[in-house]
CSV table of C-alpha atoms and ligand atoms in Angstrom, one decimal:
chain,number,residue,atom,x,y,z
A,24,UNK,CA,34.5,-25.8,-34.6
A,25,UNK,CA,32.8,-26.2,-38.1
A,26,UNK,CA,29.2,-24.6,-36.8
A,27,UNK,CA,29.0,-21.2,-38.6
A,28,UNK,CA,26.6,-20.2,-36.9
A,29,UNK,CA,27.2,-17.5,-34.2
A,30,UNK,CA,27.2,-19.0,-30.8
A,31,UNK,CA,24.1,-18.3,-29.2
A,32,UNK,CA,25.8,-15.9,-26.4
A,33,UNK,CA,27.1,-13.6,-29.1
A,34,UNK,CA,23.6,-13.1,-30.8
A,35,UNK,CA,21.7,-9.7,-29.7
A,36,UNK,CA,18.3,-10.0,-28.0
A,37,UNK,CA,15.1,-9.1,-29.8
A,38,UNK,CA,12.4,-7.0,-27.4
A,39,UNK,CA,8.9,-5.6,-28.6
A,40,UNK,CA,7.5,-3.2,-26.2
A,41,UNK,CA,3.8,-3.1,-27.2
A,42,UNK,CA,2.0,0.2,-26.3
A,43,UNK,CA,-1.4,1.5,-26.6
A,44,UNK,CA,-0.9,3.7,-29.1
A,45,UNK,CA,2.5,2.0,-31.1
A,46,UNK,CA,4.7,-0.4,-30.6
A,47,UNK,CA,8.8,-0.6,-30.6
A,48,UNK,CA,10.5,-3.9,-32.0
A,49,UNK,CA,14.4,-3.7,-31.1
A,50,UNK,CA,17.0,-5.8,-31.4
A,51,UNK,CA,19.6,-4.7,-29.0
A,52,UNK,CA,22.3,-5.9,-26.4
A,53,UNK,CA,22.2,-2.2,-24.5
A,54,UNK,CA,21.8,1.2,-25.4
A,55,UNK,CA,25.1,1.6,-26.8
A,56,UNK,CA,24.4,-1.2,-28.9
A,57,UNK,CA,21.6,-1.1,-30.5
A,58,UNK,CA,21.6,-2.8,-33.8
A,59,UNK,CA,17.8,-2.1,-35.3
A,60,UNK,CA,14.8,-0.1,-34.3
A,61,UNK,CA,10.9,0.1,-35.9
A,62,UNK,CA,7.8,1.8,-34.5
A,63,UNK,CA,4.8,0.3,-35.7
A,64,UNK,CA,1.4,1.5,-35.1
A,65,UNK,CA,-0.9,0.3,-32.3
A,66,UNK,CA,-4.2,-0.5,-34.0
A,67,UNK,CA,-6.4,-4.4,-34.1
A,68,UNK,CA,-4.5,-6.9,-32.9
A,69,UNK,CA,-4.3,-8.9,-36.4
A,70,UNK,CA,-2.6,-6.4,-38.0
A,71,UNK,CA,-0.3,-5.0,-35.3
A,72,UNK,CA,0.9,-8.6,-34.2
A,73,UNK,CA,1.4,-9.2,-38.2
A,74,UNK,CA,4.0,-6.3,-38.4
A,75,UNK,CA,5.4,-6.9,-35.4
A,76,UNK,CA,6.1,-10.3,-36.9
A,77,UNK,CA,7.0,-8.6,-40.1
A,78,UNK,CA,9.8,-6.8,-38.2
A,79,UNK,CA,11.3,-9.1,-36.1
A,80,UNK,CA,11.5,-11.6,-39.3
A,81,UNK,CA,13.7,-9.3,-40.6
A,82,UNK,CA,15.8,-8.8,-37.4
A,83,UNK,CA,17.4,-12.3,-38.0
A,84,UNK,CA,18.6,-14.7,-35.4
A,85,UNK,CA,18.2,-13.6,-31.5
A,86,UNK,CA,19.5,-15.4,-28.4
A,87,UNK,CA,16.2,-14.6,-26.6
A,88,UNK,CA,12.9,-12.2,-27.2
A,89,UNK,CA,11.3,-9.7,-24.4
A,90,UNK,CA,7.8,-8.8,-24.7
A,91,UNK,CA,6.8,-5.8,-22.7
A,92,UNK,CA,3.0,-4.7,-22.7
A,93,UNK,CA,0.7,-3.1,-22.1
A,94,UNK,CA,-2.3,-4.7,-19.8
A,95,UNK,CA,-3.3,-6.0,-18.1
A,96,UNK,CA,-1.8,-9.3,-19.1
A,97,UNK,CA,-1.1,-13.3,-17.4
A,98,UNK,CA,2.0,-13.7,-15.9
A,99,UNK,CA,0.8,-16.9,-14.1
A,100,UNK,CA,3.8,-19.4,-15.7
A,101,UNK,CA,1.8,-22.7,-16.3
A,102,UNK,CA,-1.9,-21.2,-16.6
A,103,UNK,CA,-4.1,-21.3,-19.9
A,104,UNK,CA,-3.9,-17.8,-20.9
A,105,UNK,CA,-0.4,-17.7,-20.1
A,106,UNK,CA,1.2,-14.4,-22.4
A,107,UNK,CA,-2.5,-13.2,-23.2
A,108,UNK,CA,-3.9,-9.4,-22.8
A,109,UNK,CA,-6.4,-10.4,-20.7
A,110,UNK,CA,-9.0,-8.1,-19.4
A,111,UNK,CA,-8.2,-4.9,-21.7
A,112,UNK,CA,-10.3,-1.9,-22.0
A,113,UNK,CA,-8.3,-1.6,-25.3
A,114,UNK,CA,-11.2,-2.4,-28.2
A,115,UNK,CA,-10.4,-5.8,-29.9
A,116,UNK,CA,-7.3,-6.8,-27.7
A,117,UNK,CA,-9.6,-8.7,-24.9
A,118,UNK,CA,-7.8,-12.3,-24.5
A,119,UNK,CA,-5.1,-11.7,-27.1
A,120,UNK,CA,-2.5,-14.2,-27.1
A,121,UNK,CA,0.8,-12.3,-27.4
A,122,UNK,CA,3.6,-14.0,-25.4
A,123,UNK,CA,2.6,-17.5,-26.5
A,124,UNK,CA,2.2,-16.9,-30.8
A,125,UNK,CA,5.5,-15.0,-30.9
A,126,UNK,CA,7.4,-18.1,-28.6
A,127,UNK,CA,6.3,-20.7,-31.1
A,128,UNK,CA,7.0,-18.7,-33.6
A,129,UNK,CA,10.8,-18.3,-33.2
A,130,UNK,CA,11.3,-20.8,-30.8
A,131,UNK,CA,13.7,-18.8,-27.9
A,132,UNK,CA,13.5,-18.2,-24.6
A,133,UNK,CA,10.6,-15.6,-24.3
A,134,UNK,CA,10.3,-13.1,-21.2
A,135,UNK,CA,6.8,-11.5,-21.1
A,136,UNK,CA,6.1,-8.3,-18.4
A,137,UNK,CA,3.8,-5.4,-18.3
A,138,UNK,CA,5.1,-2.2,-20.1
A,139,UNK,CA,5.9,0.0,-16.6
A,140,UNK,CA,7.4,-3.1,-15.6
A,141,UNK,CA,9.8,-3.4,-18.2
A,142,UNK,CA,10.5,0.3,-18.2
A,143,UNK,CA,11.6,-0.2,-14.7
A,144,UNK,CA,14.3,-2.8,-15.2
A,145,UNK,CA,15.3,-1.1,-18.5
A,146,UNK,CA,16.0,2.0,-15.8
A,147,UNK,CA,17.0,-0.5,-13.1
A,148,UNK,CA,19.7,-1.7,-15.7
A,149,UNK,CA,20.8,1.3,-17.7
A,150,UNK,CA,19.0,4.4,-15.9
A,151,UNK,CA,18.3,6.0,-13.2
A,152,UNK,CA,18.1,3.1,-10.9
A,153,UNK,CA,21.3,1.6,-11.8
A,154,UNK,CA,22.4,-0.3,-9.4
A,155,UNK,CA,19.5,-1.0,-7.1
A,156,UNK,CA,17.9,-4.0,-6.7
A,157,UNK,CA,14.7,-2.4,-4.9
A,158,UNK,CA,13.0,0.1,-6.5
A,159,UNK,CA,9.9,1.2,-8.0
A,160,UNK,CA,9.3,3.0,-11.7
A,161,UNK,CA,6.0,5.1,-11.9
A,162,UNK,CA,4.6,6.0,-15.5
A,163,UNK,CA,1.9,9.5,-15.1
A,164,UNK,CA,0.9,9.4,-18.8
A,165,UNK,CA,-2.5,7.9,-20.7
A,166,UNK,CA,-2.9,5.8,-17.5
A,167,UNK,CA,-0.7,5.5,-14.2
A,168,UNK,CA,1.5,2.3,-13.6
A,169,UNK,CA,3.4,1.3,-11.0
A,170,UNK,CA,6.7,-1.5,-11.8
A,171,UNK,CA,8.0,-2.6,-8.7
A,172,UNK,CA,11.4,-4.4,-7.8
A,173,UNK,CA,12.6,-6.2,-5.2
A,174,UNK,CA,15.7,-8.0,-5.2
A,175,UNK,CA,16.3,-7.5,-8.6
A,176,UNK,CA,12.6,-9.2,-9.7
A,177,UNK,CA,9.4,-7.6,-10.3
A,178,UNK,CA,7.1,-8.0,-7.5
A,179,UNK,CA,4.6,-10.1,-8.6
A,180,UNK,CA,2.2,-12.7,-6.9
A,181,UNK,CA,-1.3,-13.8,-8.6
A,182,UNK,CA,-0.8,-11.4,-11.1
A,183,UNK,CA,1.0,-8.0,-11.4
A,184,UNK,CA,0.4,-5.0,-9.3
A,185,UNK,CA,-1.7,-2.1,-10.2
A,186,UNK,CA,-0.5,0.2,-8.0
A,187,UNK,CA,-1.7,3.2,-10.3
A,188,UNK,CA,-5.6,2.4,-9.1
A,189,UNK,CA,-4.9,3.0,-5.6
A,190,UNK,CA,-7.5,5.3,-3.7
A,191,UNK,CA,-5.5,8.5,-2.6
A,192,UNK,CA,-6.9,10.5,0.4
A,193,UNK,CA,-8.4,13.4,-1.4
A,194,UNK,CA,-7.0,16.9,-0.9
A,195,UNK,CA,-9.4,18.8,1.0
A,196,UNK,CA,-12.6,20.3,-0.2
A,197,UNK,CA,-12.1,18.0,-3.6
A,198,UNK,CA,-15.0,16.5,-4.8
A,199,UNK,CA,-14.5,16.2,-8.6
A,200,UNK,CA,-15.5,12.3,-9.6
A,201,UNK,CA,-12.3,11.5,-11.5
A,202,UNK,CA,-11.9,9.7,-15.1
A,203,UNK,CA,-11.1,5.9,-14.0
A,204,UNK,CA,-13.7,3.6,-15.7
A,205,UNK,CA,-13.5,1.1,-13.0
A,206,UNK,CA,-13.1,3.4,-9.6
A,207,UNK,CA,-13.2,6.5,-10.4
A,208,UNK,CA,-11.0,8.8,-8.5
A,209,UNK,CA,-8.3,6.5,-8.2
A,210,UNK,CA,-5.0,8.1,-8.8
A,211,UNK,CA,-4.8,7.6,-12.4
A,212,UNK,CA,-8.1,8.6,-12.1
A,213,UNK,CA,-7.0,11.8,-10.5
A,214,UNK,CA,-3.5,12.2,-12.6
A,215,UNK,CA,-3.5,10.6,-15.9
A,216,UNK,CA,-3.0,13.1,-19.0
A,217,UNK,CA,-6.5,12.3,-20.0
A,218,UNK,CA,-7.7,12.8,-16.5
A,219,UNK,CA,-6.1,16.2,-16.1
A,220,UNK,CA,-7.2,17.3,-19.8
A,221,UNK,CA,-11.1,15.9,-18.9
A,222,UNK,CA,-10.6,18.1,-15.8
A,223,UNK,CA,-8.7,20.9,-17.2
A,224,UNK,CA,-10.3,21.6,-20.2
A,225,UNK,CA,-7.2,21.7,-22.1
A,226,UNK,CA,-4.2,19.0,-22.4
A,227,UNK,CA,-1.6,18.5,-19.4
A,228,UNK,CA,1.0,19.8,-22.1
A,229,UNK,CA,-1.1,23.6,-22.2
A,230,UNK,CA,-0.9,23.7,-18.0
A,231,UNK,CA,1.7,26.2,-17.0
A,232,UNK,CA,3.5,25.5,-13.5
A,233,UNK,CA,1.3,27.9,-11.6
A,234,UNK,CA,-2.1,26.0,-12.9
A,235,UNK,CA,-4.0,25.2,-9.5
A,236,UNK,CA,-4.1,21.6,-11.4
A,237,UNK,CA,-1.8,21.2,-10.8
A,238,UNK,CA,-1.8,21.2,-6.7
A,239,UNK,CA,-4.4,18.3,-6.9
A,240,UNK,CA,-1.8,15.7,-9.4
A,241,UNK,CA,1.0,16.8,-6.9
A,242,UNK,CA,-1.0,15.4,-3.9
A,243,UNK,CA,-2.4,12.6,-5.2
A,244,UNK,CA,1.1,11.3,-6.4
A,245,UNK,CA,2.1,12.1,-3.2
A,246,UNK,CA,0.0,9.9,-1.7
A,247,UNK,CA,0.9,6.9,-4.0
A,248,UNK,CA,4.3,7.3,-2.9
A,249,UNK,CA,3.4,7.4,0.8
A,250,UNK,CA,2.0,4.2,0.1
A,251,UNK,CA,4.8,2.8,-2.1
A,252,UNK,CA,7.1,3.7,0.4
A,253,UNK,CA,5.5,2.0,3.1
A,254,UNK,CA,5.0,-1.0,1.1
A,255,UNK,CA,7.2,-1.8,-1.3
A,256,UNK,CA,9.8,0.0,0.6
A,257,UNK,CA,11.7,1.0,-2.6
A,258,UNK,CA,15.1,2.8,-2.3
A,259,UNK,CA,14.4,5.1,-4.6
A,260,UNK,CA,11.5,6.1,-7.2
A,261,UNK,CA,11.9,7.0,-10.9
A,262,UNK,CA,9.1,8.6,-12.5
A,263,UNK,CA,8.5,9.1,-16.5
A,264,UNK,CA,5.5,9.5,-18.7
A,265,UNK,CA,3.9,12.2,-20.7
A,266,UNK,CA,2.5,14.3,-18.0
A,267,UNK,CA,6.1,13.9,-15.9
A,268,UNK,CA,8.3,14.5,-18.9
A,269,UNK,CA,8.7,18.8,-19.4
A,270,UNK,CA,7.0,19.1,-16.0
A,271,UNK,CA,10.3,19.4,-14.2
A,272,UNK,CA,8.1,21.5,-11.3
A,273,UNK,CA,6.5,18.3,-10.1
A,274,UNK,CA,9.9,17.2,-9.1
A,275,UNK,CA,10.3,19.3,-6.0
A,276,UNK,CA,6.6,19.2,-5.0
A,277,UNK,CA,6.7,15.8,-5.1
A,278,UNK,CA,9.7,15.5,-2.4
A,279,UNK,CA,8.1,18.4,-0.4
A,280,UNK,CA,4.2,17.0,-0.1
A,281,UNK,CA,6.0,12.9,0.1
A,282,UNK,CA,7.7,14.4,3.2
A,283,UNK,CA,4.7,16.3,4.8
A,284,UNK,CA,3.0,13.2,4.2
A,285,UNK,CA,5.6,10.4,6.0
A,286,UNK,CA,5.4,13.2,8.8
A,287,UNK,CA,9.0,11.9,9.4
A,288,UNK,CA,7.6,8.0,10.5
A,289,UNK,CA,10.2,6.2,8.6
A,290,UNK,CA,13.7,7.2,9.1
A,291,UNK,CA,16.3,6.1,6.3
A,292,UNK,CA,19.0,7.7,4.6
A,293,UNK,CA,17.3,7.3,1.4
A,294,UNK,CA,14.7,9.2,2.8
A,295,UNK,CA,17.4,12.3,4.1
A,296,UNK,CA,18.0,12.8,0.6
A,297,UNK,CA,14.9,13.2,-1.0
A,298,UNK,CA,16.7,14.6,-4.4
A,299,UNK,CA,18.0,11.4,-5.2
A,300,UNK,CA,15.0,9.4,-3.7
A,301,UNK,CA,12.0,11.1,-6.0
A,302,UNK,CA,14.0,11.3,-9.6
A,303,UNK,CA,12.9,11.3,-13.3
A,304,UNK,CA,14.3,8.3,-15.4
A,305,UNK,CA,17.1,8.5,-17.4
A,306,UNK,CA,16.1,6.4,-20.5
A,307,UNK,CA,13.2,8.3,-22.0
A,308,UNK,CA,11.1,6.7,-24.2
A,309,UNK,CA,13.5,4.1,-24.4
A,310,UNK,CA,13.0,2.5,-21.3
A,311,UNK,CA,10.6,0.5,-22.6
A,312,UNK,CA,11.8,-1.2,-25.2
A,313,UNK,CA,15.3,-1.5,-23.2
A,314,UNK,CA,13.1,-2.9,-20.9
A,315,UNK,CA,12.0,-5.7,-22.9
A,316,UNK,CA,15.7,-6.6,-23.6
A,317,UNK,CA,15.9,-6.7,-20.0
A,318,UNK,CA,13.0,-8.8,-19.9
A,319,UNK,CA,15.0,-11.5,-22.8
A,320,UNK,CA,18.1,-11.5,-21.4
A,321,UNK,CA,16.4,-13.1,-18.3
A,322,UNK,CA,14.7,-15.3,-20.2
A,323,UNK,CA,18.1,-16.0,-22.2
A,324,UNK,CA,19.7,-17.1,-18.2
A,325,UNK,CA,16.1,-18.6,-17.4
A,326,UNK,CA,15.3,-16.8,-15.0
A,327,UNK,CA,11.8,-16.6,-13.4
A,328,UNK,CA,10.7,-12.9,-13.8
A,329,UNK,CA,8.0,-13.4,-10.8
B,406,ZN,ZN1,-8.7,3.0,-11.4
């Protein structure tokens, strides 16, 4: 062999988890190996995609780039907008193409995912998931997301799930109108920081266990996993986020109100063991830009990630 180039299997994998508020470029093969890190700030899309570029130009070669973002975005392989932010709320970032610009741009395979999404295969591979291929990752922080695997692939179909703008049955005597632009009192209308804070009067992070807020998040998470069990039928749940991380209480209300809830109708193991069913992840605010290295290594074995 007179290539010098590095075979392509031994090159590390670039990811870029692109957040509302900043963004992580990594170049990584796993936790334990992970070879360059920058945070860039969030702001128009010109600029952030320009340092995001910036950054992974100075990565060097990859075998593969993840892109893992925030949404909602196309999935849909083959359609026009393919890789865009679509339908944002975010100011400027309406039709945004993402996925597609950095693909021609360096020219490897290129997985593209929502942010919870690749959060949950960044816990499904290195967290608190490990080993499963069904499971569901919920983020409770500036909005409420839902990433969903089965078999080892996010569930998708026309588009991603949106799990987090499901209507929960209200606890009783609850009228208050919720913070959800589109619906509401859905339940990231009901349990996103910014949703507790509007209702609160002071930020999630200020709320002390005892905070009768605290009774109404509890229930209305419980009802999204009543309904994530029964659909996605997930073998265990991982939750992270802002208003989950240092909230350690929510753990064992969660397990108590999910099983009041199920009223004992489905009858699994997982469910016997409700400790190790209901968990927080294990990555922290890494997950997501793991995730996205999730996200290239399939890309690198070209694998479909719907
Ligand atoms: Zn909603």
């Amino acid at each position: 062999m007179t290539d010098q180039a590095p075979h392509a299997t031994d090159l590390p994998f670039a990811g870029v988890e692109l957040g509302g508020t900043k963004c992580i470029a990594i170049l990584a093969r796993g936790p334990d190996d992970i070879i360059a890190e920058r945070r860039i700030a969030t702001t128009g899309p010109a600029e952030t995609l320009a340092a995001i570029e910036a950054a992974l130009d100075g990565f060097g070669q990859f075998a593969a780039l993840g892109i893992a973002s925030f949404g909602p975005v196309s999935i849909e392989a083959g359609a026009a907008d393919y890789g865009f932010i679509t339908s944002s709320p975010k100011p400027g970032w309406q039709q945004t193409d993402l996925a597609g610009r950095l693909q021609r741009r360096y020219g490897v395979p290129t997985g593209f995912h929502t942010d919870v999404t690749g959060a949950a295969l960044g816990e499904g591979r290195w967290g608190a998931a490990i080993g499963l291929g069904d499971f569901a990752y919920v983020t409770v922080g500036t909005g409420v997301g839902v990433g969903l695997i089965s078999g080892g692939r996010p569930v998708d179909g026309m588009t991603h799930g949106e799990l987090g703008h499901v209507r929960p049955v209200r606890l009783a005597g609850d009228a208050w109108p919720g913070h959800c632009p589109f619906h509401g009192a859905c339940v990231e209308g009901l349990v996103s920081g910014p949703a507790i804070a509007a209702r609160a009067g002071r930020p999630a992070p200020e709320l002390a266990p005892e905070d009768p807020a605290w009774e109404g998040v509890v229930h209305s998470l419980a009802q999204l996993l009543h309904v994530l069990v029964l659909t996605g039928v997930p073998r265990r749940v991982v939750f992270g986020g802002g208003v989950m991380t240092g909230n350690g209480h929510l753990f064992p209300r969660l397990r108590t109100a999910l099983a009041e809830s199920l009223a004992g109708y489905v009858r699994r193991p997982e469910l016997d063991d409700l400790d190790r069913y209901v968990v927080p992840a294990a990555l922290g605010g890494n997950a997501g830009p793991l995730g996205a290295i999730v996200l290239a290594a399939m890309a690198a074995r070209g694998l479909p990630i719907d």
